[in-house]
């Protein structure tokens, strides 16, 4: 299954002219792991939204039979249009979606309440600067009761980051400033406890949570240190994969685990 999904990722990248994009090719394994979980979705397929949209997942959502597919672009100016149609043909299959332009931490997603069956929030939540619960609360609003949320985000307590701490370095995946002064950097990197606190507060029940090494190899040196000192080696993969369902309204707008 993993090989098949990687082949799917590579094929789509090649047909969309993105196979030489170093960022996208570096994420091939993460895409494949995400696709395995996406293929397991068994709910209604009326409408789906992908935050931080990629061609790969929008194409797959359309192939899976979703009648309406939305993606997003960050609104950098008030003049940007709210919606923009997008079309892509891969392996002869024509995919049509609509890009929504929105600032996740300041503006509601321009969709009706309870209109979505599935939301993908992959490698997005760590970029939130000041108020991730604004976004999470709005995802609760647009999802139908029982609708699914699939999230991925780097794991700040991975074995690779433990190794950094043991050698006296900061345990971050991507906390560097950008030479081009872009604000689109990681602002808060999650462990599984913080991500569960965030999603619970937003009214989501966890149905699956795993960590997988998708960006680098597991550090055996760090894992051996943890074992020798009777410390947990669970959830030490470098990427967190969370699947949850909307179980009710927002529970806590300002979860104390994340806000002061």
PDB file of N, CA and C in Angstrom, residues 98-194:
ATOM      1  N   UNK A  98     -12.457  24.643  -6.176  1.00  0.00           N
ATOM      2  CA  UNK A  98     -12.565  26.080  -5.960  1.00  0.00           C
ATOM      3  C   UNK A  98     -11.614  26.478  -4.845  1.00  0.00           C
ATOM      4  N   UNK A  99     -10.753  27.444  -5.118  1.00  0.00           N
ATOM      5  CA  UNK A  99      -9.858  27.958  -4.095  1.00  0.00           C
ATOM      6  C   UNK A  99     -10.550  29.086  -3.340  1.00  0.00           C
ATOM      7  N   UNK A 100     -10.543  28.978  -2.024  1.00  0.00           N
ATOM      8  CA  UNK A 100     -11.082  30.012  -1.150  1.00  0.00           C
ATOM      9  C   UNK A 100      -9.914  30.834  -0.610  1.00  0.00           C
ATOM     10  N   UNK A 101     -10.035  32.142  -0.663  1.00  0.00           N
ATOM     11  CA  UNK A 101      -8.973  33.018  -0.181  1.00  0.00           C
ATOM     12  C   UNK A 101      -9.351  33.526   1.200  1.00  0.00           C
ATOM     13  N   UNK A 102      -8.510  33.188   2.207  1.00  0.00           N
ATOM     14  CA  UNK A 102      -8.892  33.495   3.587  1.00  0.00           C
ATOM     15  C   UNK A 102      -7.654  33.579   4.474  1.00  0.00           C
ATOM     16  N   UNK A 103      -7.703  34.449   5.463  1.00  0.00           N
ATOM     17  CA  UNK A 103      -6.695  34.515   6.522  1.00  0.00           C
ATOM     18  C   UNK A 103      -7.226  33.684   7.686  1.00  0.00           C
ATOM     19  N   UNK A 104      -6.646  32.521   7.911  1.00  0.00           N
ATOM     20  CA  UNK A 104      -7.212  31.548   8.843  1.00  0.00           C
ATOM     21  C   UNK A 104      -7.392  32.064  10.257  1.00  0.00           C
ATOM     22  N   UNK A 105      -6.545  32.972  10.715  1.00  0.00           N
ATOM     23  CA  UNK A 105      -6.595  33.417  12.105  1.00  0.00           C
ATOM     24  C   UNK A 105      -7.429  34.675  12.308  1.00  0.00           C
ATOM     25  N   UNK A 106      -7.989  35.216  11.206  1.00  0.00           N
ATOM     26  CA  UNK A 106      -8.748  36.456  11.329  1.00  0.00           C
ATOM     27  C   UNK A 106     -10.101  36.415  10.644  1.00  0.00           C
ATOM     28  N   UNK A 107     -10.277  35.531   9.663  1.00  0.00           N
ATOM     29  CA  UNK A 107     -11.494  35.529   8.858  1.00  0.00           C
ATOM     30  C   UNK A 107     -12.154  34.157   8.882  1.00  0.00           C
ATOM     31  N   UNK A 108     -13.481  34.111   8.947  1.00  0.00           N
ATOM     32  CA  UNK A 108     -14.165  32.828   8.808  1.00  0.00           C
ATOM     33  C   UNK A 108     -13.961  32.258   7.407  1.00  0.00           C
ATOM     34  N   UNK A 109     -13.893  30.958   7.310  1.00  0.00           N
ATOM     35  CA  UNK A 109     -13.852  30.306   6.002  1.00  0.00           C
ATOM     36  C   UNK A 109     -15.169  30.595   5.285  1.00  0.00           C
ATOM     37  N   UNK A 110     -15.141  31.090   4.045  1.00  0.00           N
ATOM     38  CA  UNK A 110     -16.385  31.512   3.376  1.00  0.00           C
ATOM     39  C   UNK A 110     -17.217  30.335   2.864  1.00  0.00           C
ATOM     40  N   UNK A 111     -17.674  29.517   3.825  1.00  0.00           N
ATOM     41  CA  UNK A 111     -18.543  28.384   3.523  1.00  0.00           C
ATOM     42  C   UNK A 111     -19.664  28.347   4.554  1.00  0.00           C
ATOM     43  N   UNK A 112     -20.824  27.791   4.197  1.00  0.00           N
ATOM     44  CA  UNK A 112     -21.941  27.715   5.142  1.00  0.00           C
ATOM     45  C   UNK A 112     -21.649  26.782   6.317  1.00  0.00           C
ATOM     46  N   UNK A 113     -22.373  26.971   7.399  1.00  0.00           N
ATOM     47  CA  UNK A 113     -22.284  26.082   8.550  1.00  0.00           C
ATOM     48  C   UNK A 113     -22.636  24.655   8.130  1.00  0.00           C
ATOM     49  N   UNK A 114     -21.910  23.688   8.719  1.00  0.00           N
ATOM     50  CA  UNK A 114     -22.209  22.267   8.560  1.00  0.00           C
ATOM     51  C   UNK A 114     -22.376  21.871   7.091  1.00  0.00           C
ATOM     52  N   UNK A 115     -21.431  22.306   6.262  1.00  0.00           N
ATOM     53  CA  UNK A 115     -21.522  22.027   4.823  1.00  0.00           C
ATOM     54  C   UNK A 115     -20.484  21.032   4.322  1.00  0.00           C
ATOM     55  N   UNK A 116     -19.548  20.604   5.197  1.00  0.00           N
ATOM     56  CA  UNK A 116     -18.449  19.747   4.764  1.00  0.00           C
ATOM     57  C   UNK A 116     -18.492  18.381   5.438  1.00  0.00           C
ATOM     58  N   UNK A 117     -18.059  17.365   4.712  1.00  0.00           N
ATOM     59  CA  UNK A 117     -17.934  16.020   5.270  1.00  0.00           C
ATOM     60  C   UNK A 117     -16.526  15.741   5.771  1.00  0.00           C
ATOM     61  N   UNK A 118     -15.538  16.430   5.188  1.00  0.00           N
ATOM     62  CA  UNK A 118     -14.131  16.143   5.494  1.00  0.00           C
ATOM     63  C   UNK A 118     -13.306  17.413   5.342  1.00  0.00           C
ATOM     64  N   UNK A 119     -12.380  17.613   6.288  1.00  0.00           N
ATOM     65  CA  UNK A 119     -11.395  18.684   6.186  1.00  0.00           C
ATOM     66  C   UNK A 119     -10.004  18.076   6.327  1.00  0.00           C
ATOM     67  N   UNK A 120      -9.095  18.442   5.403  1.00  0.00           N
ATOM     68  CA  UNK A 120      -7.685  18.110   5.529  1.00  0.00           C
ATOM     69  C   UNK A 120      -6.948  19.356   6.018  1.00  0.00           C
ATOM     70  N   UNK A 121      -6.220  19.200   7.109  1.00  0.00           N
ATOM     71  CA  UNK A 121      -5.432  20.301   7.669  1.00  0.00           C
ATOM     72  C   UNK A 121      -4.008  19.778   7.837  1.00  0.00           C
ATOM     73  N   UNK A 122      -3.279  19.727   6.725  1.00  0.00           N
ATOM     74  CA  UNK A 122      -1.968  19.072   6.698  1.00  0.00           C
ATOM     75  C   UNK A 122      -0.853  20.107   6.675  1.00  0.00           C
ATOM     76  N   UNK A 123       0.005  20.061   7.686  1.00  0.00           N
ATOM     77  CA  UNK A 123       1.152  20.963   7.800  1.00  0.00           C
ATOM     78  C   UNK A 123       0.708  22.425   7.769  1.00  0.00           C
ATOM     79  N   UNK A 124      -0.362  22.716   8.505  1.00  0.00           N
ATOM     80  CA  UNK A 124      -0.913  24.075   8.561  1.00  0.00           C
ATOM     81  C   UNK A 124      -0.906  24.620   9.985  1.00  0.00           C
ATOM     82  N   UNK A 125      -1.325  23.805  10.953  1.00  0.00           N
ATOM     83  CA  UNK A 125      -1.577  24.322  12.295  1.00  0.00           C
ATOM     84  C   UNK A 125      -0.317  24.898  12.932  1.00  0.00           C
ATOM     85  N   UNK A 126       0.854  24.363  12.587  1.00  0.00           N
ATOM     86  CA  UNK A 126       2.105  24.866  13.165  1.00  0.00           C
ATOM     87  C   UNK A 126       2.458  26.265  12.656  1.00  0.00           C
ATOM     88  N   UNK A 127       1.809  26.711  11.594  1.00  0.00           N
ATOM     89  CA  UNK A 127       2.067  28.047  11.051  1.00  0.00           C
ATOM     90  C   UNK A 127       1.207  29.122  11.695  1.00  0.00           C
ATOM     91  N   UNK A 128       0.206  28.733  12.497  1.00  0.00           N
ATOM     92  CA  UNK A 128      -0.642  29.736  13.125  1.00  0.00           C
ATOM     93  C   UNK A 128       0.193  30.589  14.078  1.00  0.00           C
ATOM     94  N   UNK A 129       0.010  31.890  13.988  1.00  0.00           N
ATOM     95  CA  UNK A 129       0.888  32.831  14.675  1.00  0.00           C
ATOM     96  C   UNK A 129       0.393  33.199  16.068  1.00  0.00           C
ATOM     97  N   UNK A 130      -0.904  33.495  16.198  1.00  0.00           N
ATOM     98  CA  UNK A 130      -1.394  34.021  17.476  1.00  0.00           C
ATOM     99  C   UNK A 130      -2.625  33.302  18.023  1.00  0.00           C
ATOM    100  N   UNK A 131      -3.423  32.639  17.162  1.00  0.00           N
ATOM    101  CA  UNK A 131      -4.707  32.139  17.659  1.00  0.00           C
ATOM    102  C   UNK A 131      -5.177  30.919  16.870  1.00  0.00           C
ATOM    103  N   UNK A 132      -4.580  29.745  17.086  1.00  0.00           N
ATOM    104  CA  UNK A 132      -5.004  28.561  16.332  1.00  0.00           C
ATOM    105  C   UNK A 132      -6.452  28.154  16.599  1.00  0.00           C
ATOM    106  N   UNK A 133      -6.984  28.496  17.780  1.00  0.00           N
ATOM    107  CA  UNK A 133      -8.360  28.107  18.081  1.00  0.00           C
ATOM    108  C   UNK A 133      -9.373  28.883  17.251  1.00  0.00           C
ATOM    109  N   UNK A 134      -9.000  30.027  16.713  1.00  0.00           N
ATOM    110  CA  UNK A 134      -9.893  30.715  15.777  1.00  0.00           C
ATOM    111  C   UNK A 134     -10.157  29.808  14.582  1.00  0.00           C
ATOM    112  N   UNK A 135      -9.084  29.245  14.028  1.00  0.00           N
ATOM    113  CA  UNK A 135      -9.224  28.317  12.909  1.00  0.00           C
ATOM    114  C   UNK A 135      -9.953  27.055  13.335  1.00  0.00           C
ATOM    115  N   UNK A 136      -9.554  26.455  14.454  1.00  0.00           N
ATOM    116  CA  UNK A 136     -10.160  25.201  14.881  1.00  0.00           C
ATOM    117  C   UNK A 136     -11.657  25.367  15.153  1.00  0.00           C
ATOM    118  N   UNK A 137     -12.041  26.487  15.737  1.00  0.00           N
ATOM    119  CA  UNK A 137     -13.457  26.747  15.990  1.00  0.00           C
ATOM    120  C   UNK A 137     -14.227  26.864  14.682  1.00  0.00           C
ATOM    121  N   UNK A 138     -13.592  27.468  13.677  1.00  0.00           N
ATOM    122  CA  UNK A 138     -14.269  27.628  12.394  1.00  0.00           C
ATOM    123  C   UNK A 138     -14.371  26.296  11.655  1.00  0.00           C
ATOM    124  N   UNK A 139     -13.379  25.417  11.833  1.00  0.00           N
ATOM    125  CA  UNK A 139     -13.483  24.082  11.247  1.00  0.00           C
ATOM    126  C   UNK A 139     -14.648  23.319  11.864  1.00  0.00           C
ATOM    127  N   UNK A 140     -14.852  23.492  13.159  1.00  0.00           N
ATOM    128  CA  UNK A 140     -16.015  22.885  13.801  1.00  0.00           C
ATOM    129  C   UNK A 140     -17.306  23.407  13.156  1.00  0.00           C
ATOM    130  N   UNK A 141     -17.336  24.700  12.900  1.00  0.00           N
ATOM    131  CA  UNK A 141     -18.541  25.318  12.314  1.00  0.00           C
ATOM    132  C   UNK A 141     -18.873  24.750  10.945  1.00  0.00           C
ATOM    133  N   UNK A 142     -17.868  24.616  10.071  1.00  0.00           N
ATOM    134  CA  UNK A 142     -18.153  24.229   8.683  1.00  0.00           C
ATOM    135  C   UNK A 142     -18.321  22.725   8.505  1.00  0.00           C
ATOM    136  N   UNK A 143     -17.878  21.913   9.472  1.00  0.00           N
ATOM    137  CA  UNK A 143     -18.047  20.470   9.360  1.00  0.00           C
ATOM    138  C   UNK A 143     -19.434  20.040   9.833  1.00  0.00           C
ATOM    139  N   UNK A 144     -19.974  19.047   9.164  1.00  0.00           N
ATOM    140  CA  UNK A 144     -21.232  18.454   9.600  1.00  0.00           C
ATOM    141  C   UNK A 144     -21.017  17.684  10.903  1.00  0.00           C
ATOM    142  N   UNK A 145     -22.059  17.470  11.708  1.00  0.00           N
ATOM    143  CA  UNK A 145     -21.913  16.593  12.877  1.00  0.00           C
ATOM    144  C   UNK A 145     -21.387  15.230  12.447  1.00  0.00           C
ATOM    145  N   UNK A 146     -20.321  14.763  13.090  1.00  0.00           N
ATOM    146  CA  UNK A 146     -19.703  13.508  12.712  1.00  0.00           C
ATOM    147  C   UNK A 146     -18.720  13.627  11.572  1.00  0.00           C
ATOM    148  N   UNK A 147     -18.577  14.843  11.004  1.00  0.00           N
ATOM    149  CA  UNK A 147     -17.624  15.047   9.918  1.00  0.00           C
ATOM    150  C   UNK A 147     -16.200  14.812  10.388  1.00  0.00           C
ATOM    151  N   UNK A 148     -15.316  14.497   9.448  1.00  0.00           N
ATOM    152  CA  UNK A 148     -13.965  14.068   9.792  1.00  0.00           C
ATOM    153  C   UNK A 148     -12.949  15.189   9.585  1.00  0.00           C
ATOM    154  N   UNK A 149     -11.945  15.182  10.463  1.00  0.00           N
ATOM    155  CA  UNK A 149     -10.805  16.094  10.366  1.00  0.00           C
ATOM    156  C   UNK A 149      -9.541  15.256  10.332  1.00  0.00           C
ATOM    157  N   UNK A 150      -8.740  15.423   9.267  1.00  0.00           N
ATOM    158  CA  UNK A 150      -7.453  14.749   9.154  1.00  0.00           C
ATOM    159  C   UNK A 150      -6.374  15.822   9.242  1.00  0.00           C
ATOM    160  N   UNK A 151      -5.528  15.718  10.273  1.00  0.00           N
ATOM    161  CA  UNK A 151      -4.476  16.705  10.491  1.00  0.00           C
ATOM    162  C   UNK A 151      -3.113  16.023  10.490  1.00  0.00           C
ATOM    163  N   UNK A 152      -2.112  16.721   9.965  1.00  0.00           N
ATOM    164  CA  UNK A 152      -0.731  16.311  10.161  1.00  0.00           C
ATOM    165  C   UNK A 152       0.064  17.536  10.579  1.00  0.00           C
ATOM    166  N   UNK A 153       1.097  17.305  11.396  1.00  0.00           N
ATOM    167  CA  UNK A 153       1.964  18.392  11.847  1.00  0.00           C
ATOM    168  C   UNK A 153       3.251  17.783  12.384  1.00  0.00           C
ATOM    169  N   UNK A 154       4.385  18.476  12.252  1.00  0.00           N
ATOM    170  CA  UNK A 154       5.630  17.933  12.796  1.00  0.00           C
ATOM    171  C   UNK A 154       5.539  17.705  14.300  1.00  0.00           C
ATOM    172  N   UNK A 155       6.206  16.648  14.758  1.00  0.00           N
ATOM    173  CA  UNK A 155       6.195  16.262  16.169  1.00  0.00           C
ATOM    174  C   UNK A 155       7.452  16.796  16.860  1.00  0.00           C
ATOM    175  N   UNK A 156       7.276  17.724  17.790  1.00  0.00           N
ATOM    176  CA  UNK A 156       8.443  18.355  18.414  1.00  0.00           C
ATOM    177  C   UNK A 156       9.141  17.430  19.416  1.00  0.00           C
ATOM    178  N   UNK A 157       8.540  16.272  19.743  1.00  0.00           N
ATOM    179  CA  UNK A 157       9.192  15.328  20.656  1.00  0.00           C
ATOM    180  C   UNK A 157       9.629  14.055  19.926  1.00  0.00           C
ATOM    181  N   UNK A 158       9.916  14.185  18.644  1.00  0.00           N
ATOM    182  CA  UNK A 158      10.402  13.045  17.880  1.00  0.00           C
ATOM    183  C   UNK A 158      11.760  12.585  18.393  1.00  0.00           C
ATOM    184  N   UNK A 159      12.147  11.371  18.016  1.00  0.00           N
ATOM    185  CA  UNK A 159      13.463  10.875  18.427  1.00  0.00           C
ATOM    186  C   UNK A 159      14.573  11.765  17.872  1.00  0.00           C
ATOM    187  N   UNK A 160      14.371  12.313  16.703  1.00  0.00           N
ATOM    188  CA  UNK A 160      15.359  13.215  16.122  1.00  0.00           C
ATOM    189  C   UNK A 160      15.540  14.473  16.971  1.00  0.00           C
ATOM    190  N   UNK A 161      14.430  14.992  17.503  1.00  0.00           N
ATOM    191  CA  UNK A 161      14.521  16.185  18.347  1.00  0.00           C
ATOM    192  C   UNK A 161      15.074  15.855  19.733  1.00  0.00           C
ATOM    193  N   UNK A 162      14.756  14.664  20.242  1.00  0.00           N
ATOM    194  CA  UNK A 162      15.368  14.233  21.513  1.00  0.00           C
ATOM    195  C   UNK A 162      16.884  14.207  21.365  1.00  0.00           C
ATOM    196  N   UNK A 163      17.356  13.694  20.229  1.00  0.00           N
ATOM    197  CA  UNK A 163      18.799  13.647  19.984  1.00  0.00           C
ATOM    198  C   UNK A 163      19.402  15.050  19.977  1.00  0.00           C
ATOM    199  N   UNK A 164      18.700  16.002  19.387  1.00  0.00           N
ATOM    200  CA  UNK A 164      19.185  17.384  19.384  1.00  0.00           C
ATOM    201  C   UNK A 164      19.354  17.900  20.816  1.00  0.00           C
ATOM    202  N   UNK A 165      18.370  17.634  21.661  1.00  0.00           N
ATOM    203  CA  UNK A 165      18.454  18.085  23.057  1.00  0.00           C
ATOM    204  C   UNK A 165      19.640  17.431  23.757  1.00  0.00           C
ATOM    205  N   UNK A 166      19.800  16.128  23.551  1.00  0.00           N
ATOM    206  CA  UNK A 166      20.902  15.411  24.202  1.00  0.00           C
ATOM    207  C   UNK A 166      22.264  15.974  23.817  1.00  0.00           C
ATOM    208  N   UNK A 167      22.349  16.534  22.619  1.00  0.00           N
ATOM    209  CA  UNK A 167      23.617  17.102  22.162  1.00  0.00           C
ATOM    210  C   UNK A 167      23.668  18.622  22.323  1.00  0.00           C
ATOM    211  N   UNK A 168      22.658  19.170  23.040  1.00  0.00           N
ATOM    212  CA  UNK A 168      22.703  20.585  23.391  1.00  0.00           C
ATOM    213  C   UNK A 168      22.147  21.546  22.361  1.00  0.00           C
ATOM    214  N   UNK A 169      21.292  21.031  21.450  1.00  0.00           N
ATOM    215  CA  UNK A 169      20.710  21.893  20.419  1.00  0.00           C
ATOM    216  C   UNK A 169      19.203  22.036  20.623  1.00  0.00           C
ATOM    217  N   UNK A 170      18.647  23.094  20.064  1.00  0.00           N
ATOM    218  CA  UNK A 170      17.204  23.341  20.217  1.00  0.00           C
ATOM    219  C   UNK A 170      16.409  22.267  19.456  1.00  0.00           C
ATOM    220  N   UNK A 171      15.302  21.834  20.020  1.00  0.00           N
ATOM    221  CA  UNK A 171      14.590  20.672  19.455  1.00  0.00           C
ATOM    222  C   UNK A 171      13.498  21.057  18.467  1.00  0.00           C
ATOM    223  N   UNK A 172      13.825  21.816  17.457  1.00  0.00           N
ATOM    224  CA  UNK A 172      12.794  22.239  16.519  1.00  0.00           C
ATOM    225  C   UNK A 172      13.005  21.609  15.151  1.00  0.00           C
ATOM    226  N   UNK A 173      11.901  21.476  14.438  1.00  0.00           N
ATOM    227  CA  UNK A 173      11.948  20.928  13.083  1.00  0.00           C
ATOM    228  C   UNK A 173      12.241  22.035  12.066  1.00  0.00           C
ATOM    229  N   UNK A 174      11.517  23.160  12.193  1.00  0.00           N
ATOM    230  CA  UNK A 174      11.695  24.240  11.227  1.00  0.00           C
ATOM    231  C   UNK A 174      11.301  25.555  11.889  1.00  0.00           C
ATOM    232  N   UNK A 175      12.177  26.093  12.713  1.00  0.00           N
ATOM    233  CA  UNK A 175      11.889  27.348  13.414  1.00  0.00           C
ATOM    234  C   UNK A 175      12.815  28.468  12.957  1.00  0.00           C
ATOM    235  N   UNK A 176      13.426  28.304  11.786  1.00  0.00           N
ATOM    236  CA  UNK A 176      14.318  29.337  11.277  1.00  0.00           C
ATOM    237  C   UNK A 176      13.530  30.536  10.736  1.00  0.00           C
ATOM    238  N   UNK A 177      14.182  31.709  10.803  1.00  0.00           N
ATOM    239  CA  UNK A 177      13.641  32.876  10.126  1.00  0.00           C
ATOM    240  C   UNK A 177      13.875  32.740   8.625  1.00  0.00           C
ATOM    241  N   UNK A 178      13.082  33.454   7.843  1.00  0.00           N
ATOM    242  CA  UNK A 178      13.161  33.376   6.396  1.00  0.00           C
ATOM    243  C   UNK A 178      13.970  34.555   5.848  1.00  0.00           C
ATOM    244  N   UNK A 179      14.919  34.259   4.987  1.00  0.00           N
ATOM    245  CA  UNK A 179      15.743  35.322   4.410  1.00  0.00           C
ATOM    246  C   UNK A 179      14.921  36.328   3.616  1.00  0.00           C
ATOM    247  N   UNK A 180      13.832  35.857   3.025  1.00  0.00           N
ATOM    248  CA  UNK A 180      12.999  36.763   2.237  1.00  0.00           C
ATOM    249  C   UNK A 180      11.965  37.493   3.092  1.00  0.00           C
ATOM    250  N   UNK A 181      12.108  37.381   4.411  1.00  0.00           N
ATOM    251  CA  UNK A 181      11.233  38.063   5.382  1.00  0.00           C
ATOM    252  C   UNK A 181       9.791  37.546   5.348  1.00  0.00           C
ATOM    253  N   UNK A 182       9.599  36.378   4.772  1.00  0.00           N
ATOM    254  CA  UNK A 182       8.266  35.791   4.754  1.00  0.00           C
ATOM    255  C   UNK A 182       7.857  35.390   6.173  1.00  0.00           C
ATOM    256  N   UNK A 183       6.592  35.641   6.536  1.00  0.00           N
ATOM    257  CA  UNK A 183       6.122  35.227   7.862  1.00  0.00           C
ATOM    258  C   UNK A 183       5.703  33.768   7.922  1.00  0.00           C
ATOM    259  N   UNK A 184       5.780  33.033   6.794  1.00  0.00           N
ATOM    260  CA  UNK A 184       5.244  31.675   6.733  1.00  0.00           C
ATOM    261  C   UNK A 184       6.278  30.668   7.223  1.00  0.00           C
ATOM    262  N   UNK A 185       6.533  30.728   8.525  1.00  0.00           N
ATOM    263  CA  UNK A 185       7.448  29.819   9.185  1.00  0.00           C
ATOM    264  C   UNK A 185       6.661  29.060  10.237  1.00  0.00           C
ATOM    265  N   UNK A 186       7.292  28.098  10.887  1.00  0.00           N
ATOM    266  CA  UNK A 186       6.638  27.432  12.006  1.00  0.00           C
ATOM    267  C   UNK A 186       6.671  28.355  13.217  1.00  0.00           C
ATOM    268  N   UNK A 187       5.531  28.535  13.819  1.00  0.00           N
ATOM    269  CA  UNK A 187       5.440  29.397  14.989  1.00  0.00           C
ATOM    270  C   UNK A 187       5.232  28.614  16.282  1.00  0.00           C
ATOM    271  N   UNK A 188       4.673  27.400  16.181  1.00  0.00           N
ATOM    272  CA  UNK A 188       4.410  26.566  17.357  1.00  0.00           C
ATOM    273  C   UNK A 188       4.438  25.123  16.885  1.00  0.00           C
ATOM    274  N   UNK A 189       5.404  24.352  17.354  1.00  0.00           N
ATOM    275  CA  UNK A 189       5.475  22.950  16.968  1.00  0.00           C
ATOM    276  C   UNK A 189       4.901  22.081  18.084  1.00  0.00           C
ATOM    277  N   UNK A 190       4.030  21.148  17.716  1.00  0.00           N
ATOM    278  CA  UNK A 190       3.194  20.405  18.649  1.00  0.00           C
ATOM    279  C   UNK A 190       3.813  19.067  19.048  1.00  0.00           C
ATOM    280  N   UNK A 191       3.468  18.638  20.273  1.00  0.00           N
ATOM    281  CA  UNK A 191       3.596  17.237  20.646  1.00  0.00           C
ATOM    282  C   UNK A 191       2.185  16.654  20.632  1.00  0.00           C
ATOM    283  N   UNK A 192       2.059  15.356  20.840  1.00  0.00           N
ATOM    284  CA  UNK A 192       0.732  14.746  20.746  1.00  0.00           C
ATOM    285  C   UNK A 192      -0.203  15.261  21.832  1.00  0.00           C
ATOM    286  N   UNK A 193       0.334  15.609  23.009  1.00  0.00           N
ATOM    287  CA  UNK A 193      -0.502  16.092  24.114  1.00  0.00           C
ATOM    288  C   UNK A 193      -1.123  17.446  23.770  1.00  0.00           C
ATOM    289  N   UNK A 194      -0.313  18.349  23.222  1.00  0.00           N
ATOM    290  CA  UNK A 194      -0.826  19.669  22.857  1.00  0.00           C
ATOM    291  C   UNK A 194      -1.836  19.572  21.717  1.00  0.00           C
TER     292      UNK A 194
END
